[in-house]
């Protein structure tokens, strides 16, 4: 049992809540910059040289920066490094149907590490193999017959791939997906028109159909009222609002230098990763009094999005999604629409990912960066107590936002990193599920906070029911329209935050408010509260379920004090939070056990980035944050 | 014991979370319009006629609309009333040092009800008497000597009045305040420069000093670094941001007709009250499918702000503020600064209050109304699953905000009512204390949510300490600067919300998520959750402490269903919330017992508006929400 306090002199990672990396054409290369198109091409060539196509099938499931060690980055930053950190790529490839973890040195144009992965999990699905799998049913006669039998037009059918998860099978499964289909025919809202009962199982490596089931027929819900397009004649449009826009006639107040963004007193690096999406690194704030930059966040990114559904039907029980680990949260980023996804004053940035064959693919306008002004007030005071004098001071609230939208099937996750003049950082997922908001805030003069958002379309199940009165048994959801059940489910967002508050040796402090009874009859009061602080000594001390008690969650630098002798730290301000409701022994919960607590603290370990494990497709929960954290219980 | 479900056919009030009324010069009078200047003058004349000045001292502590009964308003709205609701004023006056509750009929120019209040509490303090009390020490030799003894300049001293509360005294107290003083001399930030140890007790009716204590001398904290003005040379200014503004070249999309505001599909009445500030009434939303207005909120306003401090020192133990009931949350509203408190596209409104003598006083620009656009997205979806087609639909988020700022001493409460196109209402107190956010949201197609904010300056205690290492005993706060302790305290905001969802007969439903184990070995899953709903039958069923369990808080209309048979209702979406930490027998907690639960439901009763009681100054907790709620336990 090792203490966190002593490990803190190495560094610590706050695992929970928000963010990822992206930018392009760095004019001043930075060791944390994502790979350039030329570097992606170099990676492709390095791997293909070692595994020639004539006798190897090679699929690139992940290509990204192999991040230099934190110590190397910190030495480089301080100017004390004798050499620049190495420029390497990390590749996950399936080579002849075996998973390889490869590290390639880019300047040296060679593989420096190549390990075969022997565990249960599989890497992120590629877009290309999903597209191929989705096309398979259309060449399969039993499927076409099932469609015809239902009286549906095959040309209006659209199919999508679903990861199969793990449900206690002893034997290792092949890389397969379940392909399930929906219907258009008069609507573009395929999610509202599921074709229930038909399941096609496709082997992704062989790209062949392994199984076909046509179990039941319930009606496909009607197209009426499902089209969401503004141009749709059936959409009831209310009074159209007059135009409103944001103007900065003198231009923006931020600068972008490669991937480094500077705004007001903030300085940070914005990277992009196919799995995590945006990665914010090396965020520092300039202290006007001390006239120097002070560190806040070494790195922050989205670690996993866990989405378990609550329907036990044959076509639904395995709908338990890990949006980052199975589908690639960055891979699913979509181009942002100027003036709609981001305001008039936004600047856009591109990114690159590798496709199935390792070829770089440009992702256009997937980040926007803008100064956000909503007409709100950051701080104000009107002073009327001084006779004969009125003082009114008002500071409008202007912040800097970095936005990315990731569309994973029916859901559109709108993710903002917002930097504030007050010193806080707020991470937001906008939208329907307000439940996921959270903040990191300050204890002293500085502050940092966090939020996240979700929009898009609901995933529904086709059903016999046309009215709630017909429902006599478990329906696993709410009847939204005729034959349309909205399926119960949760979205859990887990962020990896490595805070370096005023230096990289930090501790975690939980401050709780305690009622203190007053026994002294001479005192008129009978109680008051005081804050009792405890520094976490082990990883289990720092596993927090929110809502249990009032108080503050603080990341402090135990080696520094203010002039007054107070501790220097940042406050983690959670939004409302949810706890998992699956039983501990349920398979989805074994794989998603990292959702059991709202906050976990682990010592810095470069390889422990992904709360659900590096290989999540069909994973069995043996490489999750919940397991790592047992080491120092 | 009566059931809430049956009482619901009368109507119910959701007591908790946010809002108030204001506007001026109604061109189309509405029965909920606040009193006009002419009506205030009429009230003054009616009361002065009955209680002539030659033999009466008359002080007007509250003058406002005597609201017509809800049934009268609803009949009038539906056009079924045979006469318009009566136009009456409610007056709380101290007449010859006795509290009167007077109802005056305005068209009839007469008093129709005049009751002497015999309880313990006293009405809201008037500005005039506070100003007079604050001046008293300067004519009092022992006080002047104490100032001189400390080496302070008397012309730099500023004094303010504090309500004295109740600490178990059997004997009824007189109407007194404690006058405490602060120091300017080089700073305008008087709150950071308390002159500790001196307490002057002033009788407000006789306007004379009843007591004087000079208990101790601790140094007045330094002026250095306390000035908050942008013009102050000592304020460290960071990089100045370039201009940013909001433009609506075609003008706003809302209309204001008297006090009725229409925007997008919303229609509501904005009133103003000296005690509550803004009052939102009769908020309805136009249903495009049904082509009719549907009721949402009969009335919502701030009921009380309870601010207990946690310092047991002689000059501090009684600092337990009821900002609405003691000081008047509306009375303390301050003029909003165009372009800073509200954006370029804002429209401003005035209001009126009665002064100590009943004379109407114009409060300029205390409301602003504007369309809020922060560059955010209300809803979006990118569809890439349909081969050969990309659909991208993005709806920017534009909302309507009604803002008021109330400055109660050192604190500036920024309060927004925000109406959304999605059908939700959000009530916000902006600022430092993010803890008070909350929302009311929907269950079905409609939605409504809420928030609140706080800024201004901290209230501090002068102290001997100059470094935390010197603190060996309870300090009741945090050392912020030399000789400056930030005192521990809470702010509890309680809103009165009378939701009328799709009609005035509503019920309260609590829906909780329950883990359901699965015993069937044939099923691959071992658990799922389902929502279990319970309708509150008694008032005690509906007392909710947030954070106890997951689920939804719903106000539903049990008499209406959607076409699918689902219940129609609104969801109450709380932000993070706090529970009181004082012991139940502590006097401040007896008076503020309505903070013990985060949500209370009571049947409609026009007189039960103020969670802390009608007369809060020196109250003993006998007229609070906690008491009312015992009736139907």
Short mmCIF file of N, CA and C in Angstrom, two decimals, chain A residues 158 188 191 228-230 238-239 242-245 247-248 250 252-253 264 288 309-310 312 317 335 337 340-341 372 375-376 379-383 385 391-395 403 407 409 412 435 455-457 467-468 474 479 481-482 490 515 518 524-530 550 563-566 578-579 581 583 586, chain B residues 158 188 191 228-230 238-239 242-245 247-248 250 252-253 264 309-310 312 317 335 337 340-341 372 375-376 379-383 385 391-395 403 407 409 412 455-457 467-468 474 479 481-482 490 515 518 524-530 550 552 563-566 578-579 581 583 586:
data_model
loop_
_atom_site.label_atom_id
_atom_site.label_comp_id
_atom_site.label_asym_id
_atom_site.label_seq_id
_atom_site.Cartn_x
_atom_site.Cartn_y
_atom_site.Cartn_z
N UNK A 158 -32.04 0.80 -44.49
CA UNK A 158 -30.68 1.26 -44.14
C UNK A 158 -30.21 0.42 -42.95
N UNK A 188 -36.39 10.77 -43.33
CA UNK A 188 -34.94 10.57 -43.24
C UNK A 188 -34.58 10.14 -41.83
N UNK A 191 -33.95 6.35 -37.35
CA UNK A 191 -33.94 5.84 -35.97
C UNK A 191 -35.35 5.65 -35.43
N UNK A 228 -37.26 15.56 -39.31
CA UNK A 228 -36.80 16.65 -38.45
C UNK A 228 -36.24 17.82 -39.25
N UNK A 229 -36.27 17.73 -40.59
CA UNK A 229 -35.65 18.79 -41.38
C UNK A 229 -36.51 20.05 -41.40
N UNK A 230 -35.87 21.18 -41.31
CA UNK A 230 -36.57 22.46 -41.32
C UNK A 230 -37.36 22.60 -42.63
N UNK A 238 -42.97 27.46 -35.73
CA UNK A 238 -43.54 28.55 -34.94
C UNK A 238 -43.15 29.88 -35.55
N UNK A 239 -43.35 30.93 -34.81
CA UNK A 239 -42.96 32.25 -35.27
C UNK A 239 -41.47 32.22 -35.53
N UNK A 242 -36.37 36.86 -35.47
CA UNK A 242 -35.53 37.75 -36.27
C UNK A 242 -34.06 37.43 -36.03
N UNK A 243 -33.23 37.86 -36.98
CA UNK A 243 -31.80 37.52 -36.93
C UNK A 243 -31.10 38.04 -35.69
N UNK A 244 -30.16 37.26 -35.21
CA UNK A 244 -29.34 37.68 -34.07
C UNK A 244 -27.95 37.12 -34.31
N UNK A 245 -26.95 37.96 -34.10
CA UNK A 245 -25.59 37.49 -34.36
C UNK A 245 -24.59 38.16 -33.43
N UNK A 247 -20.91 39.98 -33.07
CA UNK A 247 -19.97 40.75 -33.89
C UNK A 247 -18.71 41.08 -33.12
N UNK A 248 -17.60 40.92 -33.82
CA UNK A 248 -16.33 41.40 -33.29
C UNK A 248 -15.67 42.17 -34.42
N UNK A 250 -13.35 44.25 -34.54
CA UNK A 250 -11.88 44.33 -34.52
C UNK A 250 -11.23 42.96 -34.55
N UNK A 252 -10.93 38.67 -33.46
CA UNK A 252 -10.89 37.94 -32.19
C UNK A 252 -9.74 38.38 -31.30
N UNK A 253 -9.85 38.10 -30.04
CA UNK A 253 -8.78 38.44 -29.08
C UNK A 253 -7.85 37.27 -28.83
N UNK A 264 -6.61 36.00 -23.57
CA UNK A 264 -6.59 36.66 -22.27
C UNK A 264 -5.36 36.16 -21.51
N UNK A 288 -1.02 37.92 -13.08
CA UNK A 288 -0.62 39.32 -13.27
C UNK A 288 0.17 39.86 -12.09
N UNK A 309 -28.16 0.30 -22.43
CA UNK A 309 -29.61 0.32 -22.59
C UNK A 309 -30.22 -0.68 -21.62
N UNK A 310 -31.51 -0.53 -21.39
CA UNK A 310 -32.16 -1.28 -20.31
C UNK A 310 -33.26 -2.21 -20.84
N UNK A 312 -34.23 -5.95 -22.31
CA UNK A 312 -33.70 -7.30 -22.30
C UNK A 312 -34.13 -8.15 -23.49
N UNK A 317 -30.66 -6.50 -25.73
CA UNK A 317 -29.91 -6.68 -24.47
C UNK A 317 -28.45 -6.30 -24.59
N UNK A 335 -18.23 17.73 -39.47
CA UNK A 335 -17.96 19.13 -39.80
C UNK A 335 -18.98 20.05 -39.15
N UNK A 337 -21.16 23.49 -38.89
CA UNK A 337 -21.78 24.41 -39.84
C UNK A 337 -21.63 25.85 -39.34
N UNK A 340 -24.29 28.29 -37.51
CA UNK A 340 -25.32 27.49 -36.83
C UNK A 340 -24.69 26.67 -35.70
N UNK A 341 -23.67 25.86 -36.04
CA UNK A 341 -23.01 25.12 -34.97
C UNK A 341 -22.12 26.03 -34.13
N UNK A 372 -17.07 33.66 -26.51
CA UNK A 372 -18.49 33.49 -26.23
C UNK A 372 -18.97 34.65 -25.37
N UNK A 375 -24.24 38.07 -23.21
CA UNK A 375 -24.90 39.19 -22.55
C UNK A 375 -24.90 39.04 -21.04
N UNK A 376 -24.09 38.09 -20.55
CA UNK A 376 -24.08 37.83 -19.11
C UNK A 376 -23.00 38.64 -18.38
N UNK A 379 -18.93 39.70 -13.20
CA UNK A 379 -18.89 40.23 -11.83
C UNK A 379 -19.50 41.62 -11.84
N UNK A 380 -20.18 41.99 -10.78
CA UNK A 380 -20.72 43.34 -10.69
C UNK A 380 -20.89 43.73 -9.25
N UNK A 381 -20.98 45.01 -9.00
CA UNK A 381 -21.40 45.53 -7.70
C UNK A 381 -21.88 46.96 -7.85
N UNK A 382 -23.00 47.23 -7.19
CA UNK A 382 -23.48 48.61 -7.08
C UNK A 382 -23.35 48.98 -5.61
N UNK A 383 -22.65 50.06 -5.33
CA UNK A 383 -22.44 50.47 -3.94
C UNK A 383 -23.28 51.70 -3.65
N UNK A 385 -24.05 52.36 -0.16
CA UNK A 385 -23.94 52.61 1.28
C UNK A 385 -23.10 53.84 1.62
N UNK A 391 -21.50 53.91 -6.69
CA UNK A 391 -20.46 53.28 -7.51
C UNK A 391 -21.11 52.09 -8.19
N UNK A 392 -20.91 52.00 -9.50
CA UNK A 392 -21.41 50.81 -10.19
C UNK A 392 -20.31 50.27 -11.09
N UNK A 393 -19.90 49.06 -10.82
CA UNK A 393 -18.86 48.41 -11.62
C UNK A 393 -19.42 47.11 -12.15
N UNK A 394 -19.36 46.93 -13.46
CA UNK A 394 -19.90 45.72 -14.07
C UNK A 394 -18.90 45.16 -15.08
N UNK A 395 -18.56 43.89 -14.95
CA UNK A 395 -17.66 43.26 -15.92
C UNK A 395 -18.46 42.20 -16.69
N UNK A 403 -14.97 24.02 -29.43
CA UNK A 403 -16.13 23.12 -29.60
C UNK A 403 -15.85 22.01 -30.62
N UNK A 407 -20.85 12.75 -33.72
CA UNK A 407 -22.14 12.12 -33.97
C UNK A 407 -21.94 10.61 -34.00
N UNK A 409 -23.82 7.58 -34.35
CA UNK A 409 -25.15 7.07 -34.74
C UNK A 409 -26.20 8.14 -34.57
N UNK A 412 -25.79 13.18 -31.16
CA UNK A 412 -24.81 14.23 -31.44
C UNK A 412 -24.33 14.80 -30.11
N UNK A 435 -28.02 16.46 -17.25
CA UNK A 435 -27.48 15.73 -16.12
C UNK A 435 -25.95 15.63 -16.09
N UNK A 455 -27.27 15.97 -28.01
CA UNK A 455 -28.48 16.19 -28.76
C UNK A 455 -28.60 15.10 -29.80
N UNK A 456 -29.32 15.32 -30.88
CA UNK A 456 -29.50 14.28 -31.90
C UNK A 456 -30.87 13.66 -31.77
N UNK A 457 -30.96 12.37 -32.09
CA UNK A 457 -32.26 11.70 -32.15
C UNK A 457 -32.30 10.55 -31.17
N UNK A 467 -51.02 2.34 -27.73
CA UNK A 467 -51.52 3.17 -26.62
C UNK A 467 -50.99 2.57 -25.31
N UNK A 468 -50.71 3.41 -24.34
CA UNK A 468 -50.13 2.92 -23.08
C UNK A 468 -51.06 1.94 -22.36
N UNK A 474 -43.50 -5.73 -18.87
CA UNK A 474 -42.35 -4.81 -18.92
C UNK A 474 -42.11 -4.32 -20.35
N UNK A 479 -43.81 4.73 -24.43
CA UNK A 479 -44.45 4.76 -25.75
C UNK A 479 -44.47 6.21 -26.24
N UNK A 481 -44.84 7.14 -29.74
CA UNK A 481 -45.77 7.28 -30.86
C UNK A 481 -46.28 5.88 -31.11
N UNK A 482 -47.22 5.72 -32.03
CA UNK A 482 -47.72 4.38 -32.31
C UNK A 482 -46.56 3.46 -32.69
N UNK A 490 -28.78 5.14 -20.24
CA UNK A 490 -27.96 6.19 -19.61
C UNK A 490 -26.77 6.52 -20.50
N UNK A 515 -21.63 19.97 10.83
CA UNK A 515 -22.39 20.72 11.83
C UNK A 515 -21.68 20.58 13.17
N UNK A 518 -23.14 23.67 19.67
CA UNK A 518 -22.56 24.61 20.63
C UNK A 518 -23.20 24.33 21.98
N UNK A 524 -25.42 32.65 22.23
CA UNK A 524 -26.82 32.65 21.77
C UNK A 524 -27.12 31.59 20.71
N UNK A 525 -26.09 31.12 19.99
CA UNK A 525 -26.33 30.15 18.93
C UNK A 525 -26.14 28.74 19.46
N UNK A 526 -26.75 27.77 18.80
CA UNK A 526 -26.64 26.38 19.22
C UNK A 526 -25.84 25.52 18.23
N UNK A 527 -25.47 26.12 17.12
CA UNK A 527 -24.69 25.36 16.13
C UNK A 527 -24.06 26.28 15.10
N UNK A 528 -23.12 25.74 14.37
CA UNK A 528 -22.55 26.38 13.18
C UNK A 528 -21.87 25.26 12.41
N UNK A 529 -21.44 25.56 11.18
CA UNK A 529 -20.68 24.52 10.47
C UNK A 529 -19.24 24.95 10.27
N UNK A 530 -18.38 23.95 10.17
CA UNK A 530 -17.02 24.26 9.79
C UNK A 530 -16.56 23.23 8.77
N UNK A 550 -21.92 17.07 1.69
CA UNK A 550 -21.61 18.38 1.16
C UNK A 550 -20.14 18.72 1.42
N UNK A 563 0.54 33.97 0.33
CA UNK A 563 1.20 34.82 1.32
C UNK A 563 0.53 34.68 2.69
N UNK A 564 -0.77 34.44 2.67
CA UNK A 564 -1.52 34.30 3.93
C UNK A 564 -1.35 32.91 4.54
N UNK A 565 -0.72 32.00 3.79
CA UNK A 565 -0.54 30.65 4.31
C UNK A 565 -1.61 29.67 3.87
N UNK A 566 -2.50 30.10 2.97
CA UNK A 566 -3.52 29.17 2.49
C UNK A 566 -2.97 28.25 1.42
N UNK A 578 -24.95 11.16 -11.96
CA UNK A 578 -25.76 9.95 -11.87
C UNK A 578 -24.87 8.80 -11.41
N UNK A 579 -25.47 7.85 -10.74
CA UNK A 579 -24.76 6.63 -10.34
C UNK A 579 -25.31 5.49 -11.18
N UNK A 581 -27.00 2.00 -12.20
CA UNK A 581 -28.11 1.29 -11.57
C UNK A 581 -28.11 -0.18 -11.96
N UNK A 583 -26.63 -4.04 -11.62
CA UNK A 583 -26.01 -4.78 -10.52
C UNK A 583 -24.54 -5.03 -10.86
N UNK A 586 -23.65 -7.76 -13.35
CA UNK A 586 -24.19 -7.73 -14.71
C UNK A 586 -23.02 -7.44 -15.66
N UNK B 158 -18.29 54.57 7.46
CA UNK B 158 -19.61 54.35 6.87
C UNK B 158 -20.32 53.28 7.70
N UNK B 188 -12.94 52.19 -1.78
CA UNK B 188 -14.40 52.27 -1.77
C UNK B 188 -14.99 50.95 -1.29
N UNK B 191 -16.62 46.87 2.63
CA UNK B 191 -16.84 45.54 3.22
C UNK B 191 -15.55 44.85 3.61
N UNK B 228 -12.01 47.76 -6.17
CA UNK B 228 -12.45 46.89 -7.27
C UNK B 228 -12.75 47.65 -8.55
N UNK B 229 -12.57 48.97 -8.53
CA UNK B 229 -12.94 49.75 -9.70
C UNK B 229 -11.93 49.58 -10.83
N UNK B 230 -12.45 49.49 -12.05
CA UNK B 230 -11.60 49.32 -13.21
C UNK B 230 -10.64 50.50 -13.32
N UNK B 238 -5.35 42.63 -17.01
CA UNK B 238 -4.75 41.70 -17.97
C UNK B 238 -4.90 42.26 -19.37
N UNK B 239 -4.68 41.42 -20.36
CA UNK B 239 -4.85 41.84 -21.74
C UNK B 239 -6.30 42.26 -21.92
N UNK B 242 -10.78 42.45 -27.16
CA UNK B 242 -11.40 43.28 -28.19
C UNK B 242 -12.91 43.25 -28.05
N UNK B 243 -13.54 44.24 -28.63
CA UNK B 243 -15.00 44.38 -28.48
C UNK B 243 -15.79 43.20 -29.00
N UNK B 244 -16.87 42.92 -28.33
CA UNK B 244 -17.77 41.85 -28.79
C UNK B 244 -19.19 42.29 -28.44
N UNK B 245 -20.10 42.14 -29.37
CA UNK B 245 -21.45 42.60 -29.09
C UNK B 245 -22.47 41.74 -29.82
N UNK B 247 -25.94 41.68 -32.09
CA UNK B 247 -26.67 42.55 -33.02
C UNK B 247 -27.97 41.92 -33.45
N UNK B 248 -28.98 42.76 -33.49
CA UNK B 248 -30.26 42.36 -34.09
C UNK B 248 -30.67 43.50 -34.99
N UNK B 250 -32.69 43.75 -37.35
CA UNK B 250 -34.12 43.89 -37.62
C UNK B 250 -34.94 44.08 -36.34
N UNK B 252 -35.87 43.36 -32.09
CA UNK B 252 -36.16 42.17 -31.29
C UNK B 252 -37.35 41.39 -31.83
N UNK B 253 -37.45 40.13 -31.43
CA UNK B 253 -38.58 39.29 -31.85
C UNK B 253 -39.67 39.23 -30.79
N UNK B 264 -41.71 34.27 -29.40
CA UNK B 264 -41.80 32.93 -29.98
C UNK B 264 -43.16 32.35 -29.58
N UNK B 309 -24.89 33.19 8.72
CA UNK B 309 -23.43 33.18 8.88
C UNK B 309 -23.06 32.22 10.00
N UNK B 310 -21.80 31.82 10.03
CA UNK B 310 -21.37 30.75 10.92
C UNK B 310 -20.34 31.22 11.94
N UNK B 312 -19.65 32.83 15.68
CA UNK B 312 -20.34 32.99 16.97
C UNK B 312 -19.89 34.18 17.78
N UNK B 317 -22.83 36.67 15.60
CA UNK B 317 -23.74 35.52 15.74
C UNK B 317 -25.12 35.79 15.17
N UNK B 335 -30.44 49.97 -10.76
CA UNK B 335 -30.51 50.24 -12.20
C UNK B 335 -29.46 49.40 -12.95
N UNK B 337 -26.94 48.63 -16.05
CA UNK B 337 -26.11 49.44 -16.94
C UNK B 337 -26.15 48.88 -18.35
N UNK B 340 -23.46 46.55 -20.32
CA UNK B 340 -22.64 45.83 -19.36
C UNK B 340 -23.49 44.85 -18.56
N UNK B 341 -24.52 45.34 -17.94
CA UNK B 341 -25.41 44.42 -17.21
C UNK B 341 -26.28 43.62 -18.19
N UNK B 372 -31.30 36.11 -25.93
CA UNK B 372 -29.95 35.68 -25.57
C UNK B 372 -29.45 34.68 -26.61
N UNK B 375 -24.14 31.67 -29.20
CA UNK B 375 -23.44 30.84 -30.19
C UNK B 375 -23.65 29.35 -29.94
N UNK B 376 -24.62 29.03 -29.08
CA UNK B 376 -24.85 27.63 -28.74
C UNK B 376 -25.92 27.00 -29.62
N UNK B 379 -30.47 22.25 -30.89
CA UNK B 379 -30.62 20.87 -31.33
C UNK B 379 -29.87 20.71 -32.64
N UNK B 380 -29.28 19.56 -32.84
CA UNK B 380 -28.60 19.30 -34.11
C UNK B 380 -28.57 17.81 -34.38
N UNK B 381 -28.38 17.48 -35.65
CA UNK B 381 -28.07 16.09 -36.02
C UNK B 381 -27.40 16.08 -37.38
N UNK B 382 -26.34 15.29 -37.50
CA UNK B 382 -25.72 15.01 -38.79
C UNK B 382 -26.00 13.54 -39.08
N UNK B 383 -26.62 13.28 -40.21
CA UNK B 383 -26.95 11.89 -40.56
C UNK B 383 -26.02 11.40 -41.66
N UNK B 385 -25.63 7.83 -42.03
CA UNK B 385 -25.89 6.39 -42.20
C UNK B 385 -26.63 6.08 -43.50
N UNK B 391 -27.13 14.48 -44.27
CA UNK B 391 -28.12 15.46 -43.82
C UNK B 391 -27.53 16.15 -42.60
N UNK B 392 -27.57 17.47 -42.60
CA UNK B 392 -27.13 18.20 -41.40
C UNK B 392 -28.15 19.25 -41.06
N UNK B 393 -28.73 19.12 -39.89
CA UNK B 393 -29.74 20.07 -39.43
C UNK B 393 -29.26 20.64 -38.10
N UNK B 394 -29.18 21.95 -38.02
CA UNK B 394 -28.69 22.57 -36.78
C UNK B 394 -29.62 23.73 -36.42
N UNK B 395 -30.13 23.73 -35.19
CA UNK B 395 -30.96 24.85 -34.73
C UNK B 395 -30.21 25.60 -33.63
N UNK B 403 -34.15 39.95 -16.82
CA UNK B 403 -33.09 40.05 -15.80
C UNK B 403 -33.38 41.15 -14.79
N UNK B 407 -29.18 44.30 -5.17
CA UNK B 407 -27.95 44.46 -4.40
C UNK B 407 -28.33 44.63 -2.93
N UNK B 409 -26.77 44.97 0.28
CA UNK B 409 -25.49 45.22 0.94
C UNK B 409 -24.34 44.87 0.01
N UNK B 412 -24.59 41.16 -4.84
CA UNK B 412 -25.39 41.49 -6.00
C UNK B 412 -25.96 40.19 -6.56
N UNK B 455 -23.18 37.69 -7.20
CA UNK B 455 -21.84 38.25 -7.32
C UNK B 455 -21.74 39.36 -6.26
N UNK B 456 -20.85 40.33 -6.47
CA UNK B 456 -20.70 41.37 -5.47
C UNK B 456 -19.44 41.14 -4.66
N UNK B 457 -19.48 41.55 -3.42
CA UNK B 457 -18.29 41.52 -2.58
C UNK B 457 -18.51 40.64 -1.37
N UNK B 467 -1.47 35.65 9.31
CA UNK B 467 -1.02 34.44 8.62
C UNK B 467 -1.77 33.25 9.23
N UNK B 468 -2.09 32.25 8.40
CA UNK B 468 -2.85 31.10 8.88
C UNK B 468 -2.14 30.35 10.01
N UNK B 474 -10.93 28.32 16.83
CA UNK B 474 -11.95 28.46 15.79
C UNK B 474 -11.96 29.86 15.21
N UNK B 479 -8.68 33.04 6.23
CA UNK B 479 -7.90 34.27 6.20
C UNK B 479 -7.65 34.66 4.74
N UNK B 481 -6.73 38.00 3.66
CA UNK B 481 -5.67 39.00 3.57
C UNK B 481 -5.29 39.30 5.02
N UNK B 482 -4.29 40.11 5.24
CA UNK B 482 -3.91 40.43 6.61
C UNK B 482 -5.10 41.02 7.35
N UNK B 490 -23.94 30.57 4.13
CA UNK B 490 -24.70 29.98 3.02
C UNK B 490 -25.73 30.98 2.51
N UNK B 515 -33.16 -0.42 -9.62
CA UNK B 515 -32.45 -1.55 -10.20
C UNK B 515 -33.33 -2.79 -10.07
N UNK B 518 -32.36 -9.63 -12.55
CA UNK B 518 -32.94 -10.57 -13.50
C UNK B 518 -32.51 -11.97 -13.07
N UNK B 524 -29.40 -13.08 -21.02
CA UNK B 524 -27.97 -12.79 -20.88
C UNK B 524 -27.66 -11.69 -19.87
N UNK B 525 -28.63 -10.84 -19.57
CA UNK B 525 -28.38 -9.73 -18.63
C UNK B 525 -28.79 -10.13 -17.23
N UNK B 526 -28.20 -9.50 -16.24
CA UNK B 526 -28.53 -9.80 -14.85
C UNK B 526 -29.30 -8.65 -14.16
N UNK B 527 -29.46 -7.55 -14.87
CA UNK B 527 -30.19 -6.42 -14.26
C UNK B 527 -30.56 -5.39 -15.31
N UNK B 528 -31.47 -4.53 -14.92
CA UNK B 528 -31.81 -3.35 -15.70
C UNK B 528 -32.50 -2.40 -14.74
N UNK B 529 -32.73 -1.17 -15.16
CA UNK B 529 -33.52 -0.30 -14.27
C UNK B 529 -34.86 0.03 -14.90
N UNK B 530 -35.80 0.33 -14.01
CA UNK B 530 -37.06 0.85 -14.51
C UNK B 530 -37.51 2.00 -13.62
N UNK B 550 -32.02 8.81 -7.28
CA UNK B 550 -32.12 9.27 -8.65
C UNK B 550 -33.56 9.17 -9.14
N UNK B 552 -36.97 11.48 -11.30
CA UNK B 552 -37.51 12.75 -11.75
C UNK B 552 -38.56 13.29 -10.80
N UNK B 563 -52.02 11.60 -26.88
CA UNK B 563 -52.71 10.62 -27.74
C UNK B 563 -52.24 9.20 -27.44
N UNK B 564 -50.97 9.06 -27.04
CA UNK B 564 -50.42 7.74 -26.74
C UNK B 564 -50.82 7.26 -25.35
N UNK B 565 -51.46 8.16 -24.56
CA UNK B 565 -51.87 7.77 -23.22
C UNK B 565 -50.86 8.15 -22.15
N UNK B 566 -49.81 8.91 -22.52
CA UNK B 566 -48.85 9.32 -21.51
C UNK B 566 -49.35 10.53 -20.73
N UNK B 578 -28.02 22.38 -1.83
CA UNK B 578 -27.38 22.28 -0.53
C UNK B 578 -28.44 22.03 0.52
N UNK B 579 -28.06 21.37 1.59
CA UNK B 579 -28.96 21.16 2.72
C UNK B 579 -28.45 22.02 3.87
N UNK B 581 -27.07 23.07 7.49
CA UNK B 581 -26.15 22.37 8.37
C UNK B 581 -26.28 22.86 9.80
N UNK B 583 -28.24 22.98 13.46
CA UNK B 583 -29.07 22.01 14.17
C UNK B 583 -30.51 22.54 14.22
N UNK B 586 -31.39 25.31 16.66
CA UNK B 586 -30.68 26.60 16.62
C UNK B 586 -31.68 27.65 16.13
#
